[in-house]
XYZ file of N, CA and C in Angstrom:
627
model
N 0.828 -1.202 0.000
C 0.000 0.000 0.000
C 0.867 1.259 0.000
N 1.682 1.427 1.071
C 2.532 2.617 1.122
C 3.743 2.436 0.206
N 4.228 3.559 -0.296
C 5.327 3.535 -1.251
C 6.631 3.100 -0.586
N 7.537 2.573 -1.402
C 8.797 2.046 -0.889
C 9.626 3.110 -0.191
N 9.593 4.321 -0.706
C 10.469 5.360 -0.177
C 9.722 6.384 0.693
N 8.689 5.885 1.366
C 8.013 6.647 2.415
C 8.472 6.062 3.748
N 9.112 6.885 4.579
C 9.802 6.352 5.757
C 9.185 6.777 7.094
N 8.237 7.695 7.085
C 7.736 8.229 8.347
C 6.668 7.375 8.998
N 6.801 7.158 10.302
C 5.773 6.487 11.108
C 5.437 5.098 10.564
N 6.484 4.363 10.158
C 6.275 3.008 9.657
C 7.225 2.060 10.383
N 6.759 0.882 10.766
C 7.611 -0.054 11.515
C 8.876 -0.410 10.734
N 10.004 -0.396 11.428
C 11.255 -0.784 10.816
C 11.859 0.242 9.891
N 11.270 1.436 9.838
C 11.781 2.497 8.979
C 11.895 3.773 9.797
N 12.792 4.656 9.388
C 12.933 5.919 10.102
C 13.630 6.950 9.248
N 13.816 8.128 9.818
C 14.400 9.214 9.041
C 15.866 8.951 8.713
N 16.528 8.107 9.496
C 17.913 7.779 9.157
C 17.980 7.003 7.840
N 16.984 6.171 7.604
C 16.920 5.450 6.330
C 16.666 6.427 5.185
N 15.812 7.411 5.432
C 15.559 8.426 4.417
C 16.822 9.219 4.120
N 17.562 9.579 5.162
C 18.816 10.313 4.981
C 19.817 9.515 4.156
N 19.916 8.230 4.453
C 20.878 7.399 3.731
C 20.546 7.382 2.242
N 19.259 7.287 1.921
C 18.871 7.296 0.502
C 19.191 8.635 -0.151
N 18.924 9.731 0.553
C 19.235 11.057 0.016
C 20.726 11.165 -0.278
N 21.549 10.748 0.658
C 22.995 10.833 0.470
C 23.448 9.966 -0.710
N 22.911 8.749 -0.794
C 23.302 7.852 -1.872
C 22.973 8.454 -3.239
N 21.801 9.041 -3.376
C 21.399 9.617 -4.659
C 22.274 10.810 -5.035
N 22.663 11.612 -4.042
C 23.550 12.731 -4.340
C 24.871 12.215 -4.890
N 25.391 11.187 -4.276
C 26.667 10.655 -4.739
C 26.555 9.962 -6.092
N 25.338 9.604 -6.495
C 25.124 9.035 -7.826
C 24.919 10.115 -8.880
N 24.958 11.392 -8.462
C 24.837 12.477 -9.428
C 23.499 13.186 -9.449
N 22.653 12.901 -8.477
C 21.360 13.595 -8.381
C 21.568 14.887 -7.583
N 22.151 15.870 -8.243
C 22.574 17.092 -7.552
C 21.438 18.074 -7.298
N 20.382 18.006 -8.092
C 19.323 19.012 -8.014
C 18.176 18.482 -7.158
N 17.928 19.163 -6.061
C 16.931 18.734 -5.089
C 15.725 19.669 -5.103
N 14.548 19.076 -5.253
C 13.306 19.826 -5.058
C 12.953 19.684 -3.583
N 13.138 20.745 -2.832
C 12.857 20.746 -1.399
C 11.413 21.201 -1.215
N 10.556 20.298 -0.768
C 9.110 20.552 -0.719
C 8.673 20.808 0.707
N 8.014 21.927 0.915
C 7.474 22.260 2.227
C 5.982 22.532 2.093
N 5.176 21.727 2.767
C 3.729 21.919 2.758
C 3.347 22.871 3.885
N 2.739 23.959 3.526
C 2.389 24.990 4.506
C 1.265 24.494 5.414
N 1.568 24.431 6.727
C 0.574 24.028 7.735
C -0.133 22.734 7.337
N 0.653 21.724 6.955
C 0.058 20.514 6.389
C -0.972 19.868 7.313
N -0.592 19.574 8.549
C -1.507 18.866 9.445
C -2.791 19.650 9.708
N -2.719 20.961 9.604
C -3.886 21.797 9.882
C -4.781 22.001 8.673
N -4.344 21.569 7.482
C -5.092 21.913 6.269
C -5.549 20.706 5.453
N -5.360 19.495 5.950
C -5.835 18.326 5.201
C -7.362 18.369 5.112
N -7.934 18.418 3.914
C -9.400 18.484 3.792
C -10.055 17.186 4.267
N -11.015 17.306 5.154
C -11.659 16.126 5.706
C -12.382 15.303 4.640
N -13.065 15.965 3.705
C -13.852 15.218 2.727
C -12.959 14.350 1.841
N -11.854 14.903 1.375
C -10.939 14.134 0.533
C -10.242 13.037 1.328
N -9.869 13.349 2.556
C -9.218 12.351 3.398
C -10.148 11.177 3.687
N -11.386 11.461 4.019
C -12.331 10.383 4.324
C -12.632 9.540 3.094
N -12.629 10.166 1.913
C -12.804 9.387 0.679
C -11.671 8.380 0.515
N -10.446 8.794 0.855
C -9.308 7.880 0.786
C -9.437 6.756 1.808
N -9.866 7.098 3.003
C -10.018 6.082 4.051
C -11.045 5.035 3.623
N -12.124 5.475 2.997
C -13.184 4.545 2.578
C -12.700 3.535 1.546
N -11.637 3.865 0.824
C -11.085 2.913 -0.144
C -10.407 1.725 0.543
N -10.055 1.912 1.818
C -9.315 0.873 2.533
C -10.074 0.304 3.725
N -11.119 0.976 4.140
C -11.880 0.542 5.324
C -13.333 0.348 4.931
N -13.865 -0.853 5.187
C -15.257 -1.145 4.840
C -16.189 -1.091 6.049
N -15.631 -1.157 7.237
C -16.435 -1.186 8.468
C -17.038 0.191 8.720
N -18.355 0.279 8.623
C -19.037 1.552 8.788
C -18.848 2.155 10.167
N -18.798 1.319 11.192
C -18.615 1.825 12.548
C -17.240 2.461 12.711
N -16.218 1.836 12.107
C -14.877 2.396 12.181
C -14.794 3.704 11.401
N -15.455 3.769 10.244
C -15.471 5.004 9.459
C -16.124 6.136 10.247
N -17.217 5.813 10.919
C -17.898 6.828 11.737
C -16.990 7.306 12.864
N -16.240 6.382 13.447
C -15.344 6.734 14.549
C -14.227 7.661 14.058
N -13.666 7.364 12.887
C -12.608 8.209 12.333
C -13.141 9.598 12.008
N -14.332 9.650 11.436
C -14.926 10.959 11.117
C -15.207 11.752 12.389
N -15.691 11.069 13.427
C -15.943 11.753 14.694
C -14.640 12.265 15.300
N -13.590 11.494 15.158
C -12.267 11.906 15.644
C -11.805 13.187 14.948
N -11.974 13.237 13.623
C -11.540 14.410 12.866
C -12.387 15.645 13.176
N -13.663 15.421 13.420
C -14.580 16.542 13.594
C -14.918 16.819 15.061
N -14.104 16.313 15.951
C -14.339 16.566 17.387
C -14.297 18.064 17.658
N -15.291 18.602 18.371
C -15.324 20.037 18.656
C -14.069 20.506 19.391
N -13.648 21.706 19.083
C -12.448 22.287 19.685
C -12.846 23.497 20.521
N -12.365 23.526 21.758
C -12.617 24.663 22.650
C -11.413 25.591 22.595
N -11.648 26.825 22.187
C -10.569 27.788 22.049
C -11.031 29.139 22.597
N -10.389 29.565 23.700
C -10.741 30.840 24.339
C -12.236 30.917 24.639
N -12.741 29.829 25.219
C -14.137 29.727 25.661
C -15.128 29.663 24.500
N -14.640 29.496 23.285
C -15.504 29.323 22.128
C -15.302 27.925 21.557
N -16.394 27.300 21.159
C -16.336 25.956 20.592
C -16.604 26.017 19.094
N -15.758 25.318 18.318
C -15.964 25.256 16.879
C -15.611 23.873 16.361
N -16.180 23.509 15.228
C -15.965 22.184 14.640
C -15.070 22.303 13.420
N -13.934 21.633 13.405
C -13.008 21.750 12.271
C -13.544 21.047 11.027
N -13.259 21.627 9.868
C -13.606 21.013 8.590
C -12.371 20.534 7.845
N -11.215 20.783 8.423
C -9.967 20.311 7.824
C -8.943 20.105 8.932
N -7.898 19.357 8.589
C -6.809 19.142 9.536
C -6.937 17.849 10.321
N -5.768 17.354 10.778
C -5.692 16.190 11.663
C -4.953 16.632 12.916
N -5.504 16.400 14.097
C -4.893 16.905 15.339
C -3.457 16.421 15.511
N -2.516 17.341 15.604
C -1.121 16.958 15.788
C -0.917 16.369 17.185
N -0.171 15.277 17.238
C 0.089 14.629 18.512
C -0.906 13.534 18.844
N -2.011 13.460 18.109
C -2.999 12.410 18.355
C -2.536 11.106 17.699
N -2.971 9.989 18.253
C -2.426 8.693 17.840
C -2.763 8.338 16.389
N -3.869 8.806 15.876
C -4.300 8.433 14.533
C -3.745 9.357 13.454
N -3.321 10.542 13.828
C -2.912 11.552 12.845
C -1.730 11.120 11.971
N -0.679 10.478 12.510
C 0.415 10.056 11.626
C -0.045 9.135 10.501
N -0.920 8.177 10.820
C -1.413 7.260 9.793
C -2.241 8.008 8.752
N -3.137 8.879 9.197
C -3.990 9.608 8.261
C -3.181 10.563 7.392
N -2.194 11.217 7.982
C -1.379 12.149 7.207
C -0.521 11.410 6.182
N -0.029 10.216 6.549
C 0.705 9.377 5.602
C -0.192 8.945 4.445
N -1.397 8.557 4.782
C -2.340 8.094 3.766
C -2.644 9.193 2.764
N -2.779 10.418 3.241
C -3.176 11.503 2.335
C -2.092 11.816 1.303
N -0.822 11.598 1.660
C 0.275 11.862 0.725
C 0.698 10.614 -0.047
N 0.078 9.492 0.222
C 0.489 8.243 -0.399
C 0.340 8.262 -1.917
N -0.735 8.839 -2.414
C -0.936 8.900 -3.869
C 0.153 9.724 -4.542
N 0.630 10.767 -3.862
C 1.724 11.561 -4.429
C 2.997 10.727 -4.525
N 3.286 9.940 -3.492
C 4.449 9.053 -3.523
C 4.414 8.151 -4.756
N 3.281 7.504 -4.977
C 3.162 6.564 -6.086
C 3.172 7.284 -7.431
N 2.550 8.450 -7.481
C 2.524 9.214 -8.736
C 3.927 9.585 -9.177
N 4.730 10.108 -8.255
C 6.077 10.537 -8.617
C 6.954 9.338 -8.987
N 6.758 8.211 -8.304
C 7.519 7.009 -8.648
C 7.148 6.507 -10.040
N 5.856 6.512 -10.356
C 5.400 6.061 -11.666
C 5.953 6.932 -12.786
N 6.184 8.198 -12.496
C 6.697 9.111 -13.520
C 8.220 9.197 -13.526
N 8.851 8.323 -12.742
C 10.293 8.188 -12.823
C 11.100 9.118 -11.944
N 10.451 9.785 -10.996
C 11.160 10.704 -10.108
C 11.634 9.982 -8.845
N 12.772 10.440 -8.331
C 13.329 9.880 -7.096
C 12.882 10.738 -5.914
N 11.747 10.394 -5.338
C 11.214 11.148 -4.210
C 11.413 10.357 -2.925
N 11.834 11.046 -1.883
C 12.012 10.460 -0.561
C 11.168 11.267 0.412
N 10.358 10.572 1.206
C 9.463 11.298 2.129
C 9.567 10.733 3.533
N 9.587 11.638 4.502
C 9.450 11.277 5.903
C 8.328 12.153 6.461
N 7.156 11.538 6.686
C 5.977 12.290 7.132
C 5.654 13.385 6.109
N 5.647 14.656 6.519
C 5.343 15.717 5.559
C 6.600 16.406 5.041
N 7.774 15.871 5.369
C 9.031 16.369 4.802
C 9.402 15.493 3.613
N 9.657 16.126 2.476
C 9.966 15.334 1.287
C 10.892 16.085 0.354
N 11.684 15.314 -0.373
C 12.565 15.869 -1.400
C 12.451 15.004 -2.644
N 12.639 15.637 -3.800
C 12.745 14.931 -5.070
C 14.123 15.253 -5.624
N 14.882 14.231 -5.949
C 16.256 14.423 -6.411
C 16.363 14.124 -7.895
N 17.015 15.041 -8.607
C 17.070 14.981 -10.070
C 18.501 15.185 -10.557
N 18.745 14.772 -11.782
C 20.077 14.929 -12.363
C 20.263 16.283 -13.039
N 19.161 16.929 -13.427
C 19.264 18.216 -14.104
C 18.295 19.224 -13.480
N 18.596 20.496 -13.669
C 17.714 21.547 -13.160
C 16.364 21.509 -13.876
N 16.384 21.169 -15.164
C 15.141 21.116 -15.932
C 14.213 20.025 -15.398
N 14.782 18.872 -15.095
C 13.982 17.796 -14.524
C 13.404 18.201 -13.175
N 14.198 18.894 -12.377
C 13.730 19.340 -11.066
C 12.569 20.318 -11.197
N 12.648 21.224 -12.150
C 11.565 22.188 -12.348
C 10.292 21.479 -12.809
N 10.435 20.461 -13.650
C 9.257 19.693 -14.080
C 8.636 18.961 -12.895
N 9.484 18.391 -12.054
C 8.976 17.685 -10.875
C 8.229 18.638 -9.951
N 8.791 19.824 -9.750
C 8.136 20.809 -8.893
C 6.779 21.209 -9.460
N 6.699 21.373 -10.767
C 5.423 21.731 -11.386
C 4.380 20.638 -11.171
N 4.805 19.373 -11.251
C 3.864 18.272 -11.032
C 3.392 18.231 -9.584
N 4.309 18.444 -8.660
C 3.923 18.455 -7.248
C 2.975 19.619 -6.968
N 3.261 20.774 -7.541
C 2.396 21.932 -7.318
C 0.982 21.666 -7.831
N 0.864 21.067 -9.005
C -0.456 20.758 -9.557
C -1.196 19.758 -8.672
N -0.474 18.738 -8.180
C -1.117 17.729 -7.331
C -1.581 18.333 -6.011
N -0.734 19.108 -5.372
C -1.107 19.671 -4.070
C -2.290 20.624 -4.191
N -2.316 21.421 -5.246
C -3.450 22.334 -5.428
C -4.744 21.554 -5.612
N -4.689 20.462 -6.368
C -5.885 19.652 -6.587
C -6.352 18.977 -5.301
N -5.437 18.742 -4.381
C -5.781 18.069 -3.123
C -6.041 19.046 -1.980
N -6.104 20.322 -2.269
C -6.433 21.303 -1.238
C -5.284 21.657 -0.323
N -4.048 21.403 -0.761
C -2.863 21.716 0.034
C -2.113 22.884 -0.596
N -1.199 23.470 0.184
C -0.464 24.648 -0.278
C 1.027 24.449 -0.062
N 1.810 24.699 -1.111
C 3.260 24.686 -0.964
C 3.714 26.008 -0.360
N 4.645 25.935 0.581
C 5.183 27.163 1.163
C 5.907 27.944 0.070
N 5.576 29.231 -0.104
C 6.098 29.984 -1.250
C 7.602 30.225 -1.239
N 8.230 30.243 -0.068
C 9.670 30.511 -0.020
C 10.486 29.273 0.363
N 9.911 28.371 1.136
C 10.654 27.188 1.570
C 10.680 26.097 0.506
N 9.716 26.114 -0.394
C 9.694 25.147 -1.483
C 10.525 25.690 -2.639
N 11.564 24.950 -3.012
C 12.484 25.476 -4.026
C 13.352 24.360 -4.589
N 14.020 24.678 -5.696
C 14.997 23.776 -6.293
C 16.386 24.224 -5.846
N 17.169 23.264 -5.347
C 18.489 23.558 -4.810
C 19.535 22.743 -5.568
N 20.617 23.400 -5.969
C 21.780 22.695 -6.520
C 22.707 22.382 -5.357
N 22.794 21.104 -4.995
C 23.545 20.716 -3.804
C 25.039 21.026 -3.915
N 25.552 21.227 -5.123
C 26.962 21.561 -5.286
C 27.255 22.986 -4.831
N 26.207 23.809 -4.782
C 26.392 25.213 -4.417
C 25.860 25.545 -3.031
N 25.318 24.557 -2.345
C 24.694 24.798 -1.046
C 25.401 23.956 0.015
N 25.701 24.561 1.135
C 26.187 23.807 2.288
C 25.097 23.892 3.344
N 24.263 22.882 3.386
C 23.087 22.948 4.238
C 22.828 21.585 4.840
N 22.059 21.570 5.878
C 21.622 20.322 6.501
C 20.204 20.040 6.013
N 19.953 18.873 5.413
C 18.596 18.558 4.976
C 17.621 18.600 6.146
N 16.364 18.923 5.854
C 15.375 19.003 6.924
C 15.166 17.659 7.603
N 15.426 16.546 6.905
C 15.358 15.248 7.558
C 16.283 15.192 8.769
N 17.401 15.943 8.692
C 18.401 15.875 9.759
C 17.835 16.359 11.088
N 16.999 17.400 11.045
C 16.394 17.888 12.273
C 15.547 16.799 12.922
N 14.832 16.045 12.080
C 14.025 14.954 12.607
C 14.933 13.883 13.211
N 16.029 13.582 12.524
C 16.930 12.533 12.997
C 17.506 12.860 14.358
N 17.799 14.126 14.603
C 18.468 14.485 15.841
C 17.509 14.620 17.022
N 16.211 14.775 16.743
C 15.273 15.048 17.833
C 14.184 13.992 18.006
N 13.802 13.286 16.930
C 12.606 12.469 16.992
C 12.869 10.990 16.799
N 13.645 10.642 15.773
C 13.672 9.257 15.323
C 14.302 8.319 16.348
N 13.573 7.266 16.654
C 14.091 6.214 17.516
C 13.742 4.839 16.956
N 13.212 4.798 15.700
C 12.674 3.541 15.209
C 13.545 2.885 14.157
N 14.810 3.294 14.033
C 15.676 2.656 13.056
C 17.079 2.546 13.606
N 17.707 1.422 13.347
C 19.077 1.244 13.814
C 20.077 1.457 12.699
N 19.589 1.688 11.457
C 20.504 1.869 10.335
C 21.111 3.252 10.367
N 22.299 3.383 9.786
C 23.015 4.651 9.793
C 23.306 5.095 8.374
N 23.295 6.412 8.110
C 23.737 6.878 6.807
C 25.224 6.601 6.635
N 25.647 6.463 5.391
C 27.044 6.143 5.121
C 27.898 7.387 5.290
N 28.434 7.607 6.459
C 29.252 8.780 6.735
C 30.707 8.395 6.629
N 31.471 9.122 5.830
C 32.874 8.790 5.665
C 33.660 9.086 6.932
N 34.606 8.218 7.245
C 35.453 8.428 8.409
C 36.442 9.560 8.134
N 36.892 10.191 9.202
C 37.859 11.269 9.073
C 39.117 10.766 8.366
N 39.617 11.565 7.436
C 40.827 11.201 6.710
C 40.559 10.632 5.336
N 39.316 10.214 5.076
C 38.987 9.714 3.754
C 38.616 10.887 2.858
N 38.613 10.700 1.538
C 38.333 11.811 0.619
C 37.011 12.488 0.934
N 36.993 13.817 0.820
C 35.787 14.594 1.125
C 34.703 14.296 0.105
N 33.472 14.222 0.577
C 32.329 13.996 -0.298
C 31.240 14.950 0.117
N 30.122 14.848 -0.604
C 28.971 15.683 -0.250
C 28.573 15.477 1.195
N 28.595 14.220 1.667
C 28.152 13.951 3.024
C 29.031 14.663 4.044
N 30.332 14.650 3.807
C 31.227 15.184 4.818
C 31.133 16.695 4.937
N 30.532 17.368 3.948
C 30.467 18.822 4.049
C 29.201 19.304 4.753
N 28.308 18.385 5.138
C 27.194 18.770 5.993
C 27.667 18.693 7.434
N 27.797 19.811 8.139
C 28.489 19.810 9.423
C 27.819 19.001 10.519
N 26.506 18.794 10.430
C 25.813 18.114 11.523
C 25.487 16.672 11.186
N 26.171 16.093 10.185
C 25.812 14.759 9.755
C 25.945 13.737 10.867
N 26.831 13.989 11.843
C 27.015 13.033 12.937
C 25.772 12.892 13.785
N 24.851 13.847 13.743
C 23.629 13.761 14.526
C 22.781 12.562 14.104
N 22.899 12.150 12.858
C 22.060 11.068 12.361
C 22.637 9.689 12.635
N 23.757 9.628 13.294
C 24.401 8.338 13.473
C 23.823 7.558 14.640
N 22.963 8.205 15.440
C 22.230 7.479 16.479
C 23.051 7.245 17.728
């Protein structure tokens, strides 16, 4: 069901595995990265579209009603009560699964079209060999997100040439603070070996666990 290169909130997988794949692709010549940032993703998932996806996998009417009630539970804010029409409550036990499900079609779409996309929860990158390919990938993602009621962050979503950038991938922040579900390590070169893309990211040791 879930795509091969979706690593978030799945047994036996973690952001360290996602990092290792990102590093491997860079060393294979995938220098151009489409860095995708979904603006307020957990707060903006449309309930109607999400529930339609859930119904494709769940036939039990009682369970469907329970999931819908979970999504539409009234919220008390400054003594006012309102019912949400979009979003999945962050920190709730069901939200990681639902948020993964909503982006699952994008994972499969990009794979079918030959793009190398790596995703951890709502953090994702598409790695390309040319700037032109990266721009095409970004256009496809933009069209898909708009059709699904999501918004790309206007400044954080961009194409990056990794040869000209010395940066820590956003997966790294997750690796250093959240991930505890993977024992695998990214291939980090030992000191004294020839410098590579990996060695120029200063915080790469954070992902070693």
